PDB file of C-alpha atoms in Angstrom:
ATOM      1  CA  MET A   1      13.351  -1.170  14.004  1.00  0.00           C
ATOM      2  CA  LYS A   2       9.936  -2.440  14.798  1.00  0.00           C
ATOM      3  CA  ASN A   3       6.969  -0.045  15.582  1.00  0.00           C
ATOM      4  CA  VAL A   4       5.501  -0.401  19.329  1.00  0.00           C
ATOM      5  CA  THR A   5       2.115   0.110  18.723  1.00  0.00           C
ATOM      6  CA  THR A   6      -0.375  -3.095  17.864  1.00  0.00           C
ATOM      7  CA  ARG A   7      -3.436  -0.370  17.264  1.00  0.00           C
ATOM      8  CA  THR A   8      -4.422  -1.446  13.698  1.00  0.00           C
ATOM      9  CA  SER A   9      -6.895   1.505  13.163  1.00  0.00           C
ATOM     10  CA  ASN A  10      -5.177   4.511  12.873  1.00  0.00           C
ATOM     11  CA  PRO A  11      -1.862   3.176  14.592  1.00  0.00           C
ATOM     12  CA  PHE A  12       0.260   6.958  14.182  1.00  0.00           C
ATOM     13  CA  GLY A  13      -3.019   9.162  15.290  1.00  0.00           C
ATOM     14  CA  MET A  14      -3.480  10.456  12.115  1.00  0.00           C
ATOM     15  CA  GLU A  15      -6.071  13.333  12.413  1.00  0.00           C
ATOM     16  CA  PRO A  16      -6.584  15.423   9.419  1.00  0.00           C
ATOM     17  CA  ASP A  17      -8.774  18.576   9.558  1.00  0.00           C
ATOM     18  CA  CYS A  18     -12.212  17.150   7.820  1.00  0.00           C
ATOM     19  CA  ALA A  19     -15.848  16.318   9.487  1.00  0.00           C
ATOM     20  CA  SER A  20     -15.265  12.129   8.654  1.00  0.00           C
ATOM     21  CA  SER A  21     -11.812   9.966   7.495  1.00  0.00           C
ATOM     22  CA  VAL A  22     -11.089   6.417   7.173  1.00  0.00           C
ATOM     23  CA  PRO A  23      -7.403   6.103   8.527  1.00  0.00           C
ATOM     24  CA  GLY A  24      -4.946   3.681   7.548  1.00  0.00           C
ATOM     25  CA  TYR A  25      -5.424   0.074   8.840  1.00  0.00           C
ATOM     26  CA  GLY A  26      -3.570  -2.721   9.123  1.00  0.00           C
ATOM     27  CA  ASP A  27      -0.126  -3.919  10.971  1.00  0.00           C
ATOM     28  CA  ALA A  28       1.928  -0.967  11.413  1.00  0.00           C
ATOM     29  CA  ASN A  29       5.063  -3.377  11.370  1.00  0.00           C
ATOM     30  CA  ALA A  30       4.133  -4.349   7.636  1.00  0.00           C
ATOM     31  CA  HIS A  31       6.330  -5.625   4.750  1.00  0.00           C
ATOM     32  CA  PHE A  32       3.076  -4.594   2.159  1.00  0.00           C
ATOM     33  CA  HIS A  33       1.317  -1.711   2.050  1.00  0.00           C
ATOM     34  CA  VAL A  34      -1.658  -1.531  -0.282  1.00  0.00           C
ATOM     35  CA  ILE A  35      -2.259   2.219  -1.094  1.00  0.00           C
ATOM     36  CA  GLY A  36      -6.133   3.392  -2.391  1.00  0.00           C
ATOM     37  CA  ASP A  37      -7.233   6.649  -3.842  1.00  0.00           C
ATOM     38  CA  HIS A  38     -10.212   7.955  -1.502  1.00  0.00           C
ATOM     39  CA  PRO A  39     -13.580   6.172   0.157  1.00  0.00           C
ATOM     40  CA  GLY A  40     -15.619   7.647  -2.432  1.00  0.00           C
ATOM     41  CA  VAL A  41     -13.768   5.070  -4.938  1.00  0.00           C
ATOM     42  CA  HIS A  42     -12.753   2.511  -2.461  1.00  0.00           C
ATOM     43  CA  GLY A  43     -14.894   1.821  -0.013  1.00  0.00           C
ATOM     44  CA  GLY A  44     -14.881   2.557   3.988  1.00  0.00           C
ATOM     45  CA  ALA A  45     -16.795   5.787   4.336  1.00  0.00           C
ATOM     46  CA  ASP A  46     -19.155   3.827   6.503  1.00  0.00           C
ATOM     47  CA  SER A  47     -16.979   1.085   8.222  1.00  0.00           C
ATOM     48  CA  GLY A  48     -14.141   3.526   8.825  1.00  0.00           C
ATOM     49  CA  VAL A  49     -11.644   0.864   7.250  1.00  0.00           C
ATOM     50  CA  PRO A  50     -10.253   0.921   3.906  1.00  0.00           C
ATOM     51  CA  PHE A  51     -11.230  -1.291   0.849  1.00  0.00           C
ATOM     52  CA  THR A  52     -14.382  -2.564   2.398  1.00  0.00           C
ATOM     53  CA  ASP A  53     -18.059  -1.911   1.885  1.00  0.00           C
ATOM     54  CA  THR A  54     -18.026  -2.187  -1.896  1.00  0.00           C
ATOM     55  CA  PRO A  55     -18.310  -4.694  -4.292  1.00  0.00           C
ATOM     56  CA  ALA A  56     -14.826  -3.755  -5.948  1.00  0.00           C
ATOM     57  CA  ALA A  57     -13.267  -3.784  -2.572  1.00  0.00           C
ATOM     58  CA  GLU A  58     -14.329  -7.494  -1.754  1.00  0.00           C
ATOM     59  CA  ARG A  59     -12.882  -8.266  -5.122  1.00  0.00           C
ATOM     60  CA  LEU A  60      -9.745  -6.742  -4.127  1.00  0.00           C
ATOM     61  CA  GLN A  61      -9.831  -8.503  -0.959  1.00  0.00           C
ATOM     62  CA  ASP A  62     -10.223 -11.766  -2.253  1.00  0.00           C
ATOM     63  CA  ALA A  63      -7.114 -11.124  -4.315  1.00  0.00           C
ATOM     64  CA  LEU A  64      -4.929 -10.153  -1.340  1.00  0.00           C
ATOM     65  CA  PHE A  65      -6.345 -13.106   0.829  1.00  0.00           C
ATOM     66  CA  GLU A  66      -5.293 -15.343  -1.899  1.00  0.00           C
ATOM     67  CA  ALA A  67      -1.717 -14.220  -1.799  1.00  0.00           C
ATOM     68  CA  ASN A  68      -1.769 -14.338   1.971  1.00  0.00           C
ATOM     69  CA  LEU A  69      -1.855 -11.007   2.280  1.00  0.00           C
ATOM     70  CA  LEU A  70      -5.475 -10.954   4.715  1.00  0.00           C
ATOM     71  CA  ALA A  71      -6.003 -14.108   6.525  1.00  0.00           C
ATOM     72  CA  GLU A  72      -9.484 -13.193   6.577  1.00  0.00           C
ATOM     73  CA  THR A  73     -11.214 -11.308   4.177  1.00  0.00           C
ATOM     74  CA  GLY A  74     -14.359  -8.811   5.575  1.00  0.00           C
ATOM     75  CA  THR A  75     -14.956  -5.474   7.666  1.00  0.00           C
ATOM     76  CA  PRO A  76     -12.824  -5.292   9.080  1.00  0.00           C
ATOM     77  CA  PRO A  77     -10.250  -7.914   7.292  1.00  0.00           C
ATOM     78  CA  THR A  78      -7.720  -9.743   9.585  1.00  0.00           C
ATOM     79  CA  VAL A  79      -4.356  -8.571   8.104  1.00  0.00           C
ATOM     80  CA  GLU A  80      -1.201 -10.611   7.161  1.00  0.00           C
ATOM     81  CA  GLN A  81       2.044  -7.748   7.612  1.00  0.00           C
ATOM     82  CA  THR A  82      -0.036  -5.601   5.242  1.00  0.00           C
ATOM     83  CA  TYR A  83      -1.182  -2.195   5.770  1.00  0.00           C
ATOM     84  CA  LEU A  84      -3.833  -0.334   4.047  1.00  0.00           C
ATOM     85  CA  SER A  85      -4.619   3.270   3.550  1.00  0.00           C
ATOM     86  CA  TYR A  86      -5.453   6.244   0.969  1.00  0.00           C
ATOM     87  CA  LEU A  87      -4.182   9.149  -0.413  1.00  0.00           C
ATOM     88  CA  CYS A  88      -6.781  11.041   0.573  1.00  0.00           C
ATOM     89  CA  MET A  89      -8.198   9.728   4.000  1.00  0.00           C
ATOM     90  CA  CYS A  90     -10.978  12.242   4.318  1.00  0.00           C
ATOM     91  CA  VAL A  91     -14.659  11.406   3.297  1.00  0.00           C
ATOM     92  CA  THR A  92     -15.884  14.103   0.391  1.00  0.00           C
ATOM     93  CA  GLU A  93     -18.584  15.185  -1.425  1.00  0.00           C
ATOM     94  CA  GLY A  94     -17.722  14.001  -4.321  1.00  0.00           C
ATOM     95  CA  ASP A  95     -14.204  13.476  -5.160  1.00  0.00           C
ATOM     96  CA  PRO A  96     -11.738  15.386  -3.803  1.00  0.00           C
ATOM     97  CA  THR A  97     -10.100  18.571  -5.425  1.00  0.00           C
ATOM     98  CA  ASP A  98      -6.465  18.425  -6.049  1.00  0.00           C
ATOM     99  CA  GLY A  99      -6.477  20.595  -2.806  1.00  0.00           C
ATOM    100  CA  ASP A 100      -7.591  18.481  -0.661  1.00  0.00           C
ATOM    101  CA  TYR A 101      -4.872  15.797  -2.095  1.00  0.00           C
ATOM    102  CA  ASP A 102      -2.122  18.517  -1.717  1.00  0.00           C
ATOM    103  CA  ASP A 103      -3.208  18.958   2.174  1.00  0.00           C
ATOM    104  CA  LEU A 104      -3.779  15.349   3.308  1.00  0.00           C
ATOM    105  CA  GLU A 105      -0.006  14.400   1.126  1.00  0.00           C
ATOM    106  CA  ARG A 106       1.632  14.922   4.554  1.00  0.00           C
ATOM    107  CA  PHE A 107      -0.072  12.866   6.107  1.00  0.00           C
ATOM    108  CA  PHE A 108      -0.056  10.128   3.451  1.00  0.00           C
ATOM    109  CA  ASP A 109       3.917  10.376   3.481  1.00  0.00           C
ATOM    110  CA  SER A 110       4.333  10.648   6.817  1.00  0.00           C
ATOM    111  CA  GLU A 111       2.771   7.112   7.375  1.00  0.00           C
ATOM    112  CA  LEU A 112       4.050   5.410   4.350  1.00  0.00           C
ATOM    113  CA  ARG A 113       7.762   6.716   5.818  1.00  0.00           C
ATOM    114  CA  ALA A 114       6.797   5.166   9.521  1.00  0.00           C
ATOM    115  CA  ILE A 115       5.356   2.198   8.590  1.00  0.00           C
ATOM    116  CA  THR A 116       8.505   1.637   5.811  1.00  0.00           C
ATOM    117  CA  ALA A 117       6.643  -1.355   3.903  1.00  0.00           C
ATOM    118  CA  HIS A 118       8.932  -3.290   1.472  1.00  0.00           C
ATOM    119  CA  VAL A 119       6.279  -3.688  -1.095  1.00  0.00           C
ATOM    120  CA  LEU A 120       4.186  -0.614  -2.170  1.00  0.00           C
ATOM    121  CA  LEU A 121       0.909  -2.001  -4.085  1.00  0.00           C
ATOM    122  CA  PRO A 122      -1.199   1.315  -5.440  1.00  0.00           C
ATOM    123  CA  VAL A 123      -4.848   0.689  -6.291  1.00  0.00           C
ATOM    124  CA  GLY A 124      -5.551   2.895  -9.338  1.00  0.00           C
ATOM    125  CA  GLU A 125      -4.206   5.102 -11.794  1.00  0.00           C
ATOM    126  CA  ARG A 126      -3.715   8.248  -9.764  1.00  0.00           C
ATOM    127  CA  ALA A 127      -2.460   6.039  -6.202  1.00  0.00           C
ATOM    128  CA  THR A 128      -0.114   4.587  -8.821  1.00  0.00           C
ATOM    129  CA  ARG A 129       1.042   7.980 -10.470  1.00  0.00           C
ATOM    130  CA  THR A 130       1.421   9.449  -6.943  1.00  0.00           C
ATOM    131  CA  VAL A 131       3.910   6.462  -5.884  1.00  0.00           C
ATOM    132  CA  LEU A 132       5.746   6.769  -9.303  1.00  0.00           C
ATOM    133  CA  GLU A 133       6.421  10.462  -9.085  1.00  0.00           C
ATOM    134  CA  ASN A 134       7.194  10.464  -5.617  1.00  0.00           C
ATOM    135  CA  TYR A 135       8.531   6.792  -4.510  1.00  0.00           C
ATOM    136  CA  SER A 136      10.714   5.785  -7.869  1.00  0.00           C
ATOM    137  CA  ALA A 137      13.068   7.361 -10.472  1.00  0.00           C
ATOM    138  CA  ARG A 138      10.756   5.929 -12.901  1.00  0.00           C
ATOM    139  CA  GLU A 139       8.686   8.031 -15.546  1.00  0.00           C
ATOM    140  CA  THR A 140       5.278   8.554 -14.638  1.00  0.00           C
ATOM    141  CA  ALA A 141       3.542   8.104 -17.778  1.00  0.00           C
ATOM    142  CA  VAL A 142       0.737   5.289 -16.561  1.00  0.00           C
ATOM    143  CA  ASP A 143      -0.849   2.544 -18.475  1.00  0.00           C
ATOM    144  CA  MET A 144      -2.822   0.421 -15.810  1.00  0.00           C
ATOM    145  CA  ASP A 145      -3.405  -2.662 -18.391  1.00  0.00           C
ATOM    146  CA  ALA A 146       0.028  -3.081 -18.575  1.00  0.00           C
ATOM    147  CA  MET A 147       1.204  -2.088 -15.251  1.00  0.00           C
ATOM    148  CA  HIS A 148      -1.323  -4.323 -13.570  1.00  0.00           C
ATOM    149  CA  GLY A 149       0.942  -7.166 -11.572  1.00  0.00           C
ATOM    150  CA  ARG A 150       4.007  -6.173 -12.672  1.00  0.00           C
ATOM    151  CA  GLU A 151       6.786  -5.631 -10.153  1.00  0.00           C
ATOM    152  CA  LEU A 152       8.649  -2.389 -10.414  1.00  0.00           C
ATOM    153  CA  GLN A 153      11.446  -1.007  -8.547  1.00  0.00           C
ATOM    154  CA  GLY A 154      10.868   2.039  -6.974  1.00  0.00           C
ATOM    155  CA  ALA A 155      13.731   4.083  -4.618  1.00  0.00           C
ATOM    156  CA  GLY A 156      13.941   2.098  -1.604  1.00  0.00           C
ATOM    157  CA  TRP A 157      10.542   0.079  -2.136  1.00  0.00           C
ATOM    158  CA  LEU A 158       9.496  -2.739  -4.381  1.00  0.00           C
ATOM    159  CA  ILE A 159       5.864  -1.174  -6.341  1.00  0.00           C
ATOM    160  CA  ILE A 160       3.267  -3.588  -7.620  1.00  0.00           C
ATOM    161  CA  PRO A 161       0.297  -1.442  -9.316  1.00  0.00           C
ATOM    162  CA  ILE A 162      -2.966  -2.715  -9.249  1.00  0.00           C
ATOM    163  CA  LYS A 163      -5.529  -1.669 -11.907  1.00  0.00           C
ATOM    164  CA  GLU A 164      -9.093  -0.338 -10.474  1.00  0.00           C
ATOM    165  CA  PRO A 165     -10.631  -3.747  -9.388  1.00  0.00           C
ATOM    166  CA  ALA A 166     -13.961  -2.187 -10.421  1.00  0.00           C
ATOM    167  CA  GLU A 167     -12.574  -2.627 -13.821  1.00  0.00           C
ATOM    168  CA  TRP A 168     -11.010  -5.765 -13.600  1.00  0.00           C
ATOM    169  CA  VAL A 169     -11.395  -8.389 -16.359  1.00  0.00           C
ATOM    170  CA  ASP A 170     -10.849 -12.151 -16.762  1.00  0.00           C
ATOM    171  CA  GLY A 171      -7.285 -13.069 -15.637  1.00  0.00           C
ATOM    172  CA  ASP A 172      -6.819  -9.690 -13.709  1.00  0.00           C
ATOM    173  CA  HIS A 173      -7.200 -11.670 -10.188  1.00  0.00           C
ATOM    174  CA  ASP A 174      -4.724 -14.326 -11.131  1.00  0.00           C
ATOM    175  CA  ARG A 175      -2.102 -11.889 -12.863  1.00  0.00           C
ATOM    176  CA  LEU A 176      -2.357  -9.954  -9.514  1.00  0.00           C
ATOM    177  CA  VAL A 177      -2.303 -13.254  -6.692  1.00  0.00           C
ATOM    178  CA  ALA A 178       0.695 -14.270  -8.823  1.00  0.00           C
ATOM    179  CA  ALA A 179       3.037 -11.178  -8.595  1.00  0.00           C
ATOM    180  CA  ILE A 180       2.296 -11.047  -4.826  1.00  0.00           C
ATOM    181  CA  GLU A 181       3.146 -14.678  -4.586  1.00  0.00           C
ATOM    182  CA  GLY A 182       6.393 -14.349  -7.012  1.00  0.00           C
ATOM    183  CA  VAL A 183       7.508 -11.575  -4.418  1.00  0.00           C
ATOM    184  CA  LYS A 184       7.087 -13.633  -1.602  1.00  0.00           C
ATOM    185  CA  SER A 185       8.631 -16.484  -2.684  1.00  0.00           C
ATOM    186  CA  ARG A 186      12.199 -14.983  -2.402  1.00  0.00           C
ATOM    187  CA  ASP A 187      13.833 -12.041  -0.445  1.00  0.00           C
ATOM    188  CA  TYR A 188      11.555  -9.151  -1.260  1.00  0.00           C
ATOM    189  CA  ARG A 189      13.279  -7.068   1.625  1.00  0.00           C
ATOM    190  CA  GLN A 190      14.656  -3.540   0.519  1.00  0.00           C
ATOM    191  CA  GLU A 191      17.340  -3.067   3.033  1.00  0.00           C
ATOM    192  CA  VAL A 192      21.103  -2.523   3.045  1.00  0.00           C
ATOM    193  CA  ASP A 193      23.758  -4.732   4.452  1.00  0.00           C
ATOM    194  CA  LEU A 194      25.989  -2.880   6.320  1.00  0.00           C
ATOM    195  CA  GLY A 195      27.805  -5.744   8.191  1.00  0.00           C
ATOM    196  CA  ARG A 196      31.069  -5.018   5.904  1.00  0.00           C
ATOM    197  CA  PHE A 197      31.871  -1.904   7.949  1.00  0.00           C
ATOM    198  CA  LEU A 198      31.719  -3.914  11.295  1.00  0.00           C
ATOM    199  CA  PRO A 199      34.130  -6.552  13.132  1.00  0.00           C
ATOM    200  CA  GLY A 200      32.742 -10.043  12.337  1.00  0.00           C
ATOM    201  CA  GLU A 201      31.357 -11.883   9.422  1.00  0.00           C
ATOM    202  CA  ASP A 202      27.551 -11.480  10.868  1.00  0.00           C
ATOM    203  CA  PRO A 203      25.058  -9.381   8.474  1.00  0.00           C
ATOM    204  CA  TYR A 204      23.907  -5.949   9.440  1.00  0.00           C
ATOM    205  CA  ARG A 205      20.346  -5.165   7.459  1.00  0.00           C
ATOM    206  CA  VAL A 206      18.724  -1.836   7.671  1.00  0.00           C
ATOM    207  CA  ARG A 207      15.912  -0.632   6.135  1.00  0.00           C
TER     208      ARG A 207
END
């Protein structure tokens, strides 16, 4: 089933109780969902678009562009079956508190399940830990150097963790691009074929 909205900025109308926020941005029918931490660390507090306006955000955008998840980089970028969002969309003074993350978790979870992307790309340690704890059956010990660009099977999602772009060293860009290209080169859809329960020989795939 496809979503009917064509809006790219905040397509699901998320309205958290905060003075300023950076809502999700991208294709509401995305196959790839890039998940960041919060605007203070991953950018967008001024533009209102995740992963913009910082050198680290530009570095990540360059890799996503090379892997054909963005048609154009910039503020805003032009997406290709890609959605960008944060665990904590509110702009806070300093880092968000645990209470901030807890309060905004329902918005993040609702958005993730509404998009139903096939591949989750959490950026940084907190986003990676959250995705592994809630959307996979894996152990939650996180080693970003080891996990960066490594394909993991989640509970209904493929997961490709991304090391903090501000901390990338030689090879990290290429490693991420290669991982995404590897997934895109095959049928990565996380679907179930229910055709065997129906008359005829045609597949009936559901997400």
